[in-house]
Amino acid sequence: MPDLAAPLVEWYRANARDLPWRQPEFGAWGVLVSEFMLQQTPVYRVIPHLEAWLARWPTPTDLAAAAPADAVRQWANLGYPRRALWLHRAAVEIRDRHDGVVPSDIDALLALTGIGDYTARAVAVFAYGDRHPVVDTNTRRVLARAIEGRSQPGPPSRRDLAAMNAILPEDRTTAAVVNAAAMELGATVCTARIPRCDVCPLSDRCAWLAVGRPDTGDERRKQAPYEGSDRQARGAVLRTLRDAANHAVPLADVVPDWPDALQRDRAIDSLIADGLAEADDGMLRLPA
DNA sequence: AATACGTGGGA
DNA sequence: TTCCCAAGTAT
């Protein structure tokens, strides 16, 4: 296997974006919040929300003391609002199980609500400097191209962690940089569409470029259409609840003009089932 | 393992 | 305009 770590590190030193969570003093809580927000949401949309969030709740204990409704409201239009609920639950768990300190142990992190394989390792590595492989969608694409010669990665797998681990240097500080660099390269150069191979630090050893950048046909699953979907209906309902000045809305006033009343009611029920809404006395509200 | 889950910007 | 897709997780 070609050495990927050295060129990645050199490239990262010169080209990494100056992102808030990369400041040394940013703190584990800030890193954790940023990782929740970055799950499926672009960097440029996260940054302003992250700063507002941390100004309001500077520690896990601060957030744990708030109502879930406040977390969902503060989440605003970041999307996937259950992440706000899960982040709040994680804060409660950190307060109750870890004395208010974000843990660095992978298994302890994995046990927190809303934290999976990616986020657990991202926190341990980027907040605490521990040595683990961190694999996100960017890294999977970089490895698929540079090592396997494929245009897109296959389905996520535990093998991805082993592949990343195989290119990590022994030194933990450098290993953390390699993790960040692989993600950064995938985000800014080795992109899903129109990769910029002309400025890529791996171009002289990339298996995919060497064989002429073929489309290897590994289609990623197409996202279901959003227009007319249940998700869109849920989004409309939740927006109504977020924007309600008195924090509660009569059920009859919840998107009354939605084209499909049955779909709207289904959305309301599913939001209640998810803990994102509560109904009582004919009123609908965010969870207290 | 496949599916559900928001939102909005860029090409 | 329409389509793609963005630092994933839970079930």
mmCIF file of C-alpha atoms (C1' of nucleotides) in Angstrom:
data_model
loop_
_atom_site.group_PDB
_atom_site.id
_atom_site.type_symbol
_atom_site.label_atom_id
_atom_site.label_comp_id
_atom_site.label_asym_id
_atom_site.label_seq_id
_atom_site.Cartn_x
_atom_site.Cartn_y
_atom_site.Cartn_z
ATOM 1 C CA MET A 1 0.000 0.000 0.000
ATOM 2 C CA PRO A 2 1.311 3.482 -0.789
ATOM 3 C CA ASP A 3 2.096 5.794 2.093
ATOM 4 C CA LEU A 4 -0.876 8.104 2.364
ATOM 5 C CA ALA A 5 -0.200 9.571 5.800
ATOM 6 C CA ALA A 6 2.840 11.684 4.934
ATOM 7 C CA PRO A 7 1.346 13.572 1.973
ATOM 8 C CA LEU A 8 -1.939 13.984 3.831
ATOM 9 C CA VAL A 9 -0.220 15.571 6.811
ATOM 10 C CA GLU A 10 1.858 17.914 4.690
ATOM 11 C CA TRP A 11 -1.158 18.942 2.642
ATOM 12 C CA TYR A 12 -3.304 19.467 5.755
ATOM 13 C CA ARG A 13 -0.723 21.753 7.382
ATOM 14 C CA ALA A 14 -0.932 24.083 4.404
ATOM 15 C CA ASN A 15 -4.567 23.757 3.346
ATOM 16 C CA ALA A 16 -6.826 22.982 6.310
ATOM 17 C CA ARG A 17 -9.744 25.335 6.752
ATOM 18 C CA ASP A 18 -9.718 27.415 9.903
ATOM 19 C CA LEU A 19 -12.810 25.885 11.516
ATOM 20 C CA PRO A 20 -13.931 26.819 15.046
ATOM 21 C CA TRP A 21 -13.712 23.308 16.477
ATOM 22 C CA ARG A 22 -10.109 23.038 15.364
ATOM 23 C CA GLN A 23 -8.995 25.730 17.808
ATOM 24 C CA PRO A 24 -6.940 24.023 20.541
ATOM 25 C CA GLU A 25 -8.988 25.570 23.343
ATOM 26 C CA PHE A 26 -12.358 24.721 21.822
ATOM 27 C CA GLY A 27 -13.046 21.971 24.351
ATOM 28 C CA ALA A 28 -14.609 18.519 24.304
ATOM 29 C CA TRP A 29 -18.155 19.802 24.742
ATOM 30 C CA GLY A 30 -17.775 22.124 21.782
ATOM 31 C CA VAL A 31 -16.375 19.292 19.702
ATOM 32 C CA LEU A 32 -19.231 17.025 20.736
ATOM 33 C CA VAL A 33 -21.878 19.625 19.864
ATOM 34 C CA SER A 34 -20.197 20.351 16.547
ATOM 35 C CA GLU A 35 -20.153 16.660 15.658
ATOM 36 C CA PHE A 36 -23.860 16.300 16.386
ATOM 37 C CA MET A 37 -24.598 19.283 14.173
ATOM 38 C CA LEU A 38 -22.294 18.064 11.416
ATOM 39 C CA GLN A 39 -24.111 14.738 11.097
ATOM 40 C CA GLN A 40 -25.500 15.162 7.567
ATOM 41 C CA THR A 41 -25.416 18.963 7.676
ATOM 42 C CA PRO A 42 -22.822 21.067 5.786
ATOM 43 C CA VAL A 43 -20.122 23.006 7.629
ATOM 44 C CA TYR A 44 -21.259 26.425 6.439
ATOM 45 C CA ARG A 45 -24.719 25.874 7.880
ATOM 46 C CA VAL A 46 -23.421 24.564 11.210
ATOM 47 C CA ILE A 47 -21.003 27.298 12.232
ATOM 48 C CA PRO A 48 -23.451 30.077 13.208
ATOM 49 C CA HIS A 49 -25.736 27.634 15.010
ATOM 50 C CA LEU A 50 -22.815 26.105 16.877
ATOM 51 C CA GLU A 51 -21.650 29.447 18.228
ATOM 52 C CA ALA A 52 -25.143 30.377 19.395
ATOM 53 C CA TRP A 53 -25.634 26.985 21.008
ATOM 54 C CA LEU A 54 -22.395 27.125 22.990
ATOM 55 C CA ALA A 55 -23.054 30.696 24.075
ATOM 56 C CA ARG A 56 -26.372 29.567 25.540
ATOM 57 C CA TRP A 57 -25.216 26.237 26.965
ATOM 58 C CA PRO A 58 -21.438 26.376 27.610
ATOM 59 C CA THR A 59 -21.349 22.978 29.342
ATOM 60 C CA PRO A 60 -23.251 19.664 29.196
ATOM 61 C CA THR A 61 -24.733 20.422 32.593
ATOM 62 C CA ASP A 62 -26.133 23.709 31.316
ATOM 63 C CA LEU A 63 -27.912 21.937 28.483
ATOM 64 C CA ALA A 64 -29.081 19.115 30.740
ATOM 65 C CA ALA A 65 -30.848 21.682 32.913
ATOM 66 C CA ALA A 66 -32.819 23.034 29.969
ATOM 67 C CA ALA A 67 -36.102 21.630 28.673
ATOM 68 C CA PRO A 68 -35.881 19.425 25.581
ATOM 69 C CA ALA A 69 -38.205 21.943 23.920
ATOM 70 C CA ASP A 70 -35.550 24.628 24.271
ATOM 71 C CA ALA A 71 -32.996 22.385 22.589
ATOM 72 C CA VAL A 72 -35.333 21.650 19.702
ATOM 73 C CA ARG A 73 -36.146 25.344 19.314
ATOM 74 C CA GLN A 74 -32.480 26.349 19.411
ATOM 75 C CA TRP A 75 -31.767 23.699 16.780
ATOM 76 C CA ALA A 76 -33.920 25.799 14.458
ATOM 77 C CA ASN A 77 -33.713 24.736 10.830
ATOM 78 C CA LEU A 78 -30.573 22.588 11.015
ATOM 79 C CA GLY A 79 -32.601 19.550 10.018
ATOM 80 C CA TYR A 80 -33.074 16.109 11.576
ATOM 81 C CA PRO A 81 -34.428 17.674 14.783
ATOM 82 C CA ARG A 82 -34.190 14.437 16.704
ATOM 83 C CA ARG A 83 -30.483 15.188 16.819
ATOM 84 C CA ALA A 84 -31.384 18.075 19.122
ATOM 85 C CA LEU A 85 -33.347 15.726 21.318
ATOM 86 C CA TRP A 86 -30.525 13.198 21.335
ATOM 87 C CA LEU A 87 -27.932 15.848 22.116
ATOM 88 C CA HIS A 88 -30.034 16.949 25.064
ATOM 89 C CA ARG A 89 -30.328 13.342 26.260
ATOM 90 C CA ALA A 90 -26.592 12.877 25.856
ATOM 91 C CA ALA A 91 -26.036 15.972 28.004
ATOM 92 C CA VAL A 92 -28.251 14.506 30.716
ATOM 93 C CA GLU A 93 -26.348 11.223 30.514
ATOM 94 C CA ILE A 94 -23.013 13.045 30.717
ATOM 95 C CA ARG A 95 -24.202 14.911 33.786
ATOM 96 C CA ASP A 96 -25.600 11.804 35.464
ATOM 97 C CA ARG A 97 -23.000 9.218 34.514
ATOM 98 C CA HIS A 98 -19.827 11.234 33.976
ATOM 99 C CA ASP A 99 -20.025 14.093 36.451
ATOM 100 C CA GLY A 100 -20.689 16.536 33.657
ATOM 101 C CA VAL A 101 -17.454 15.741 31.829
ATOM 102 C CA VAL A 102 -17.541 14.510 28.226
ATOM 103 C CA PRO A 103 -15.936 11.036 28.370
ATOM 104 C CA SER A 104 -12.977 10.100 26.203
ATOM 105 C CA ASP A 105 -13.490 6.342 26.338
ATOM 106 C CA ILE A 106 -14.922 4.976 23.087
ATOM 107 C CA ASP A 107 -17.376 2.618 24.754
ATOM 108 C CA ALA A 108 -18.565 5.303 27.149
ATOM 109 C CA LEU A 109 -19.114 7.632 24.203
ATOM 110 C CA LEU A 110 -20.915 4.937 22.194
ATOM 111 C CA ALA A 111 -23.281 4.418 25.115
ATOM 112 C CA LEU A 112 -24.489 8.022 24.864
ATOM 113 C CA THR A 113 -27.687 8.726 22.960
ATOM 114 C CA GLY A 114 -27.123 9.822 19.382
ATOM 115 C CA ILE A 115 -23.456 8.839 19.278
ATOM 116 C CA GLY A 116 -22.363 6.100 16.900
ATOM 117 C CA ASP A 117 -19.151 4.787 15.411
ATOM 118 C CA TYR A 118 -18.172 8.036 13.767
ATOM 119 C CA THR A 119 -18.990 10.549 16.489
ATOM 120 C CA ALA A 120 -17.516 8.477 19.316
ATOM 121 C CA ARG A 121 -14.147 8.307 17.609
ATOM 122 C CA ALA A 122 -14.280 11.888 16.408
ATOM 123 C CA VAL A 123 -14.679 13.103 19.982
ATOM 124 C CA ALA A 124 -11.979 10.817 21.373
ATOM 125 C CA VAL A 125 -9.542 11.867 18.657
ATOM 126 C CA PHE A 126 -10.305 15.534 17.987
ATOM 127 C CA ALA A 127 -11.185 16.539 21.543
ATOM 128 C CA TYR A 128 -8.787 14.332 23.490
ATOM 129 C CA GLY A 129 -6.071 13.450 21.005
ATOM 130 C CA ASP A 130 -6.415 9.706 21.456
ATOM 131 C CA ARG A 131 -5.280 7.346 18.737
ATOM 132 C CA HIS A 132 -8.220 5.775 16.884
ATOM 133 C CA PRO A 133 -9.308 5.574 13.271
ATOM 134 C CA VAL A 134 -12.055 8.102 12.471
ATOM 135 C CA VAL A 135 -14.069 7.249 9.384
ATOM 136 C CA ASP A 136 -16.747 9.431 7.871
ATOM 137 C CA THR A 137 -18.194 9.593 4.371
ATOM 138 C CA ASN A 138 -15.301 11.783 3.169
ATOM 139 C CA THR A 139 -12.665 9.390 4.446
ATOM 140 C CA ARG A 140 -14.473 6.404 2.961
ATOM 141 C CA ARG A 141 -14.446 8.080 -0.447
ATOM 142 C CA VAL A 142 -10.746 9.008 -0.210
ATOM 143 C CA LEU A 143 -9.780 5.459 0.753
ATOM 144 C CA ALA A 144 -12.026 3.926 -1.910
ATOM 145 C CA ARG A 145 -10.334 5.984 -4.585
ATOM 146 C CA ALA A 146 -6.736 6.097 -3.407
ATOM 147 C CA ILE A 147 -6.490 2.458 -2.330
ATOM 148 C CA GLU A 148 -9.239 0.496 -4.066
ATOM 149 C CA GLY A 149 -9.399 2.438 -7.319
ATOM 150 C CA ARG A 150 -13.157 2.854 -7.114
ATOM 151 C CA SER A 151 -15.092 6.035 -7.860
ATOM 152 C CA GLN A 152 -17.286 5.727 -4.782
ATOM 153 C CA PRO A 153 -17.010 3.696 -1.573
ATOM 154 C CA GLY A 154 -19.061 0.599 -0.986
ATOM 155 C CA PRO A 155 -21.583 0.376 1.849
ATOM 156 C CA PRO A 156 -20.265 1.450 5.271
ATOM 157 C CA SER A 157 -18.504 -1.393 7.029
ATOM 158 C CA ARG A 158 -16.372 -2.168 10.038
ATOM 159 C CA ARG A 159 -13.666 -2.859 7.476
ATOM 160 C CA ASP A 160 -13.468 0.894 6.903
ATOM 161 C CA LEU A 161 -12.099 1.325 10.412
ATOM 162 C CA ALA A 162 -9.427 -1.281 9.774
ATOM 163 C CA ALA A 163 -8.478 0.348 6.467
ATOM 164 C CA MET A 164 -8.067 3.732 8.122
ATOM 165 C CA ASN A 165 -6.222 2.226 11.054
ATOM 166 C CA ALA A 166 -3.755 0.675 8.618
ATOM 167 C CA ILE A 167 -2.563 4.073 7.379
ATOM 168 C CA LEU A 168 -2.348 5.771 10.791
ATOM 169 C CA PRO A 169 1.122 6.523 12.144
ATOM 170 C CA GLU A 170 2.044 5.408 15.640
ATOM 171 C CA ASP A 171 2.262 8.892 17.103
ATOM 172 C CA ARG A 172 -1.159 9.881 18.369
ATOM 173 C CA THR A 173 -0.839 13.550 17.563
ATOM 174 C CA THR A 174 0.100 12.798 13.990
ATOM 175 C CA ALA A 175 -2.556 10.088 13.801
ATOM 176 C CA ALA A 176 -5.192 12.671 14.735
ATOM 177 C CA VAL A 177 -3.932 14.932 11.945
ATOM 178 C CA VAL A 178 -4.126 12.089 9.415
ATOM 179 C CA ASN A 179 -7.731 11.436 10.443
ATOM 180 C CA ALA A 180 -8.626 15.096 10.052
ATOM 181 C CA ALA A 181 -6.682 15.379 6.817
ATOM 182 C CA ALA A 182 -8.475 12.462 5.158
ATOM 183 C CA MET A 183 -11.813 14.040 6.025
ATOM 184 C CA GLU A 184 -10.677 17.464 4.901
ATOM 185 C CA LEU A 185 -9.357 16.155 1.600
ATOM 186 C CA GLY A 186 -12.632 14.381 0.913
ATOM 187 C CA ALA A 187 -14.593 17.490 1.791
ATOM 188 C CA THR A 188 -12.629 19.978 -0.304
ATOM 189 C CA VAL A 189 -10.652 18.113 -3.013
ATOM 190 C CA CYS A 190 -11.659 14.475 -3.355
ATOM 191 C CA THR A 191 -15.323 15.415 -3.556
ATOM 192 C CA ALA A 192 -18.227 13.216 -4.576
ATOM 193 C CA ARG A 193 -18.809 15.170 -7.789
ATOM 194 C CA ILE A 194 -16.070 16.857 -9.811
ATOM 195 C CA PRO A 195 -13.015 15.898 -7.738
ATOM 196 C CA ARG A 196 -10.052 18.280 -8.121
ATOM 197 C CA CYS A 197 -7.356 15.721 -8.826
ATOM 198 C CA ASP A 198 -5.116 18.468 -10.239
ATOM 199 C CA VAL A 199 -4.475 19.791 -6.727
ATOM 200 C CA CYS A 200 -4.656 16.512 -4.830
ATOM 201 C CA PRO A 201 -1.629 15.569 -2.715
ATOM 202 C CA LEU A 202 -2.325 11.889 -3.425
ATOM 203 C CA SER A 203 -2.485 12.203 -7.213
ATOM 204 C CA ASP A 204 0.892 10.486 -7.689
ATOM 205 C CA ARG A 205 -0.258 7.401 -5.805
ATOM 206 C CA CYS A 206 -4.040 7.296 -6.269
ATOM 207 C CA ALA A 207 -5.252 3.942 -7.585
ATOM 208 C CA TRP A 208 -8.385 5.464 -9.083
ATOM 209 C CA LEU A 209 -6.563 8.239 -10.937
ATOM 210 C CA ALA A 210 -3.963 5.736 -12.148
ATOM 211 C CA VAL A 211 -6.610 3.754 -14.001
ATOM 212 C CA GLY A 212 -8.231 6.826 -15.531
ATOM 213 C CA ARG A 213 -10.937 7.612 -12.983
ATOM 214 C CA PRO A 214 -13.459 5.044 -14.194
ATOM 215 C CA ASP A 215 -17.015 5.165 -12.955
ATOM 216 C CA THR A 216 -16.984 1.903 -11.092
ATOM 217 C CA GLY A 217 -20.729 1.963 -10.841
ATOM 218 C CA ASP A 218 -21.016 1.743 -7.080
ATOM 219 C CA GLU A 219 -24.219 3.707 -6.907
ATOM 220 C CA ARG A 220 -25.034 5.165 -3.544
ATOM 221 C CA ARG A 221 -28.664 4.602 -2.668
ATOM 222 C CA LYS A 222 -30.810 7.347 -4.031
ATOM 223 C CA GLN A 223 -32.512 9.505 -1.459
ATOM 224 C CA ALA A 224 -36.268 9.183 -1.475
ATOM 225 C CA PRO A 225 -38.060 12.186 -2.996
ATOM 226 C CA TYR A 226 -38.628 14.859 -0.357
ATOM 227 C CA GLU A 227 -41.482 16.709 -2.024
ATOM 228 C CA GLY A 228 -44.728 15.185 -0.833
ATOM 229 C CA SER A 229 -43.000 12.898 1.653
ATOM 230 C CA ASP A 230 -43.847 12.120 5.257
ATOM 231 C CA ARG A 231 -40.583 13.789 6.166
ATOM 232 C CA GLN A 232 -41.716 16.998 4.581
ATOM 233 C CA ALA A 233 -44.952 16.788 6.554
ATOM 234 C CA ARG A 234 -43.030 16.222 9.784
ATOM 235 C CA GLY A 235 -40.859 19.193 8.960
ATOM 236 C CA ALA A 236 -43.880 21.408 8.447
ATOM 237 C CA VAL A 237 -45.484 20.306 11.714
ATOM 238 C CA LEU A 238 -42.324 20.791 13.710
ATOM 239 C CA ARG A 239 -41.679 24.197 12.193
ATOM 240 C CA THR A 240 -45.135 25.220 13.361
ATOM 241 C CA LEU A 241 -44.325 24.078 16.895
ATOM 242 C CA ARG A 242 -40.929 25.805 16.914
ATOM 243 C CA ASP A 243 -42.439 29.067 15.745
ATOM 244 C CA ALA A 244 -45.441 29.037 18.073
ATOM 245 C CA ALA A 245 -45.189 32.168 20.179
ATOM 246 C CA ASN A 246 -47.119 30.685 23.111
ATOM 247 C CA HIS A 247 -45.284 27.346 22.802
ATOM 248 C CA ALA A 248 -48.468 25.412 22.080
ATOM 249 C CA VAL A 249 -50.775 25.084 19.112
ATOM 250 C CA PRO A 250 -54.345 23.799 18.920
ATOM 251 C CA LEU A 251 -54.303 20.569 16.951
ATOM 252 C CA ALA A 252 -56.763 22.080 14.520
ATOM 253 C CA ASP A 253 -54.244 24.823 13.706
ATOM 254 C CA VAL A 254 -51.332 22.523 12.885
ATOM 255 C CA VAL A 255 -50.719 22.988 9.150
ATOM 256 C CA PRO A 256 -54.488 22.910 8.488
ATOM 257 C CA ASP A 257 -53.972 23.443 4.769
ATOM 258 C CA TRP A 258 -51.633 20.473 4.291
ATOM 259 C CA PRO A 259 -52.656 18.739 1.027
ATOM 260 C CA ASP A 260 -52.980 15.331 2.660
ATOM 261 C CA ALA A 261 -54.698 15.451 6.043
ATOM 262 C CA LEU A 262 -54.028 11.794 6.755
ATOM 263 C CA GLN A 263 -50.346 12.291 6.057
ATOM 264 C CA ARG A 264 -50.276 15.318 8.353
ATOM 265 C CA ASP A 265 -51.885 13.356 11.174
ATOM 266 C CA ARG A 266 -49.451 10.538 10.588
ATOM 267 C CA ALA A 267 -46.621 13.040 10.875
ATOM 268 C CA ILE A 268 -48.005 14.358 14.164
ATOM 269 C CA ASP A 269 -48.282 10.842 15.554
ATOM 270 C CA SER A 270 -44.770 9.926 14.526
ATOM 271 C CA LEU A 271 -43.351 13.109 16.067
ATOM 272 C CA ILE A 272 -45.124 12.236 19.316
ATOM 273 C CA ALA A 273 -43.763 8.684 19.111
ATOM 274 C CA ASP A 274 -40.268 10.110 18.626
ATOM 275 C CA GLY A 275 -40.608 12.367 21.655
ATOM 276 C CA LEU A 276 -40.396 15.492 19.516
ATOM 277 C CA ALA A 277 -43.951 16.569 20.301
ATOM 278 C CA GLU A 278 -46.527 16.159 23.048
ATOM 279 C CA ALA A 279 -50.299 16.345 22.808
ATOM 280 C CA ASP A 280 -52.563 17.234 25.676
ATOM 281 C CA ASP A 281 -55.977 18.791 25.935
ATOM 282 C CA GLY A 282 -56.210 19.299 22.200
ATOM 283 C CA MET A 283 -52.926 21.186 22.084
ATOM 284 C CA LEU A 284 -49.635 20.195 20.497
ATOM 285 C CA ARG A 285 -46.276 21.377 21.830
ATOM 286 C CA LEU A 286 -42.585 20.603 21.941
ATOM 287 C CA PRO A 287 -41.510 18.256 24.769
ATOM 288 C CA ALA A 288 -41.313 19.969 28.168
ATOM 289 C "C1'" DA B 1 -29.251 -4.947 6.024
ATOM 290 C "C1'" DA B 2 -32.263 -1.673 4.415
ATOM 291 C "C1'" DT B 3 -34.853 2.267 5.596
ATOM 292 C "C1'" DA B 4 -36.414 6.593 7.836
ATOM 293 C "C1'" DC B 5 -35.016 10.774 9.155
ATOM 294 C "C1'" DG B 6 -34.768 17.766 7.352
ATOM 295 C "C1'" DT B 7 -33.076 21.365 5.063
ATOM 296 C "C1'" DG B 8 -31.028 24.194 1.764
ATOM 297 C "C1'" DG B 9 -27.137 25.449 -1.461
ATOM 298 C "C1'" DG B 10 -24.477 24.563 -5.597
ATOM 299 C "C1'" DA B 11 -23.992 22.695 -10.256
ATOM 300 C "C1'" DT C 1 -35.293 23.757 -12.933
ATOM 301 C "C1'" DT C 2 -34.112 19.562 -11.158
ATOM 302 C "C1'" DC C 3 -31.012 16.696 -9.075
ATOM 303 C "C1'" DC C 4 -27.371 15.742 -5.940
ATOM 304 C "C1'" DC C 5 -25.743 15.408 -1.506
ATOM 305 C "C1'" DA C 6 -23.926 17.016 3.133
ATOM 306 C "C1'" DA C 7 -18.328 15.271 9.566
ATOM 307 C "C1'" DG C 8 -24.560 9.546 10.648
ATOM 308 C "C1'" DT C 9 -27.633 7.144 13.937
ATOM 309 C "C1'" DA C 10 -31.188 4.164 15.357
ATOM 310 C "C1'" DT C 11 -34.205 0.583 14.369
#
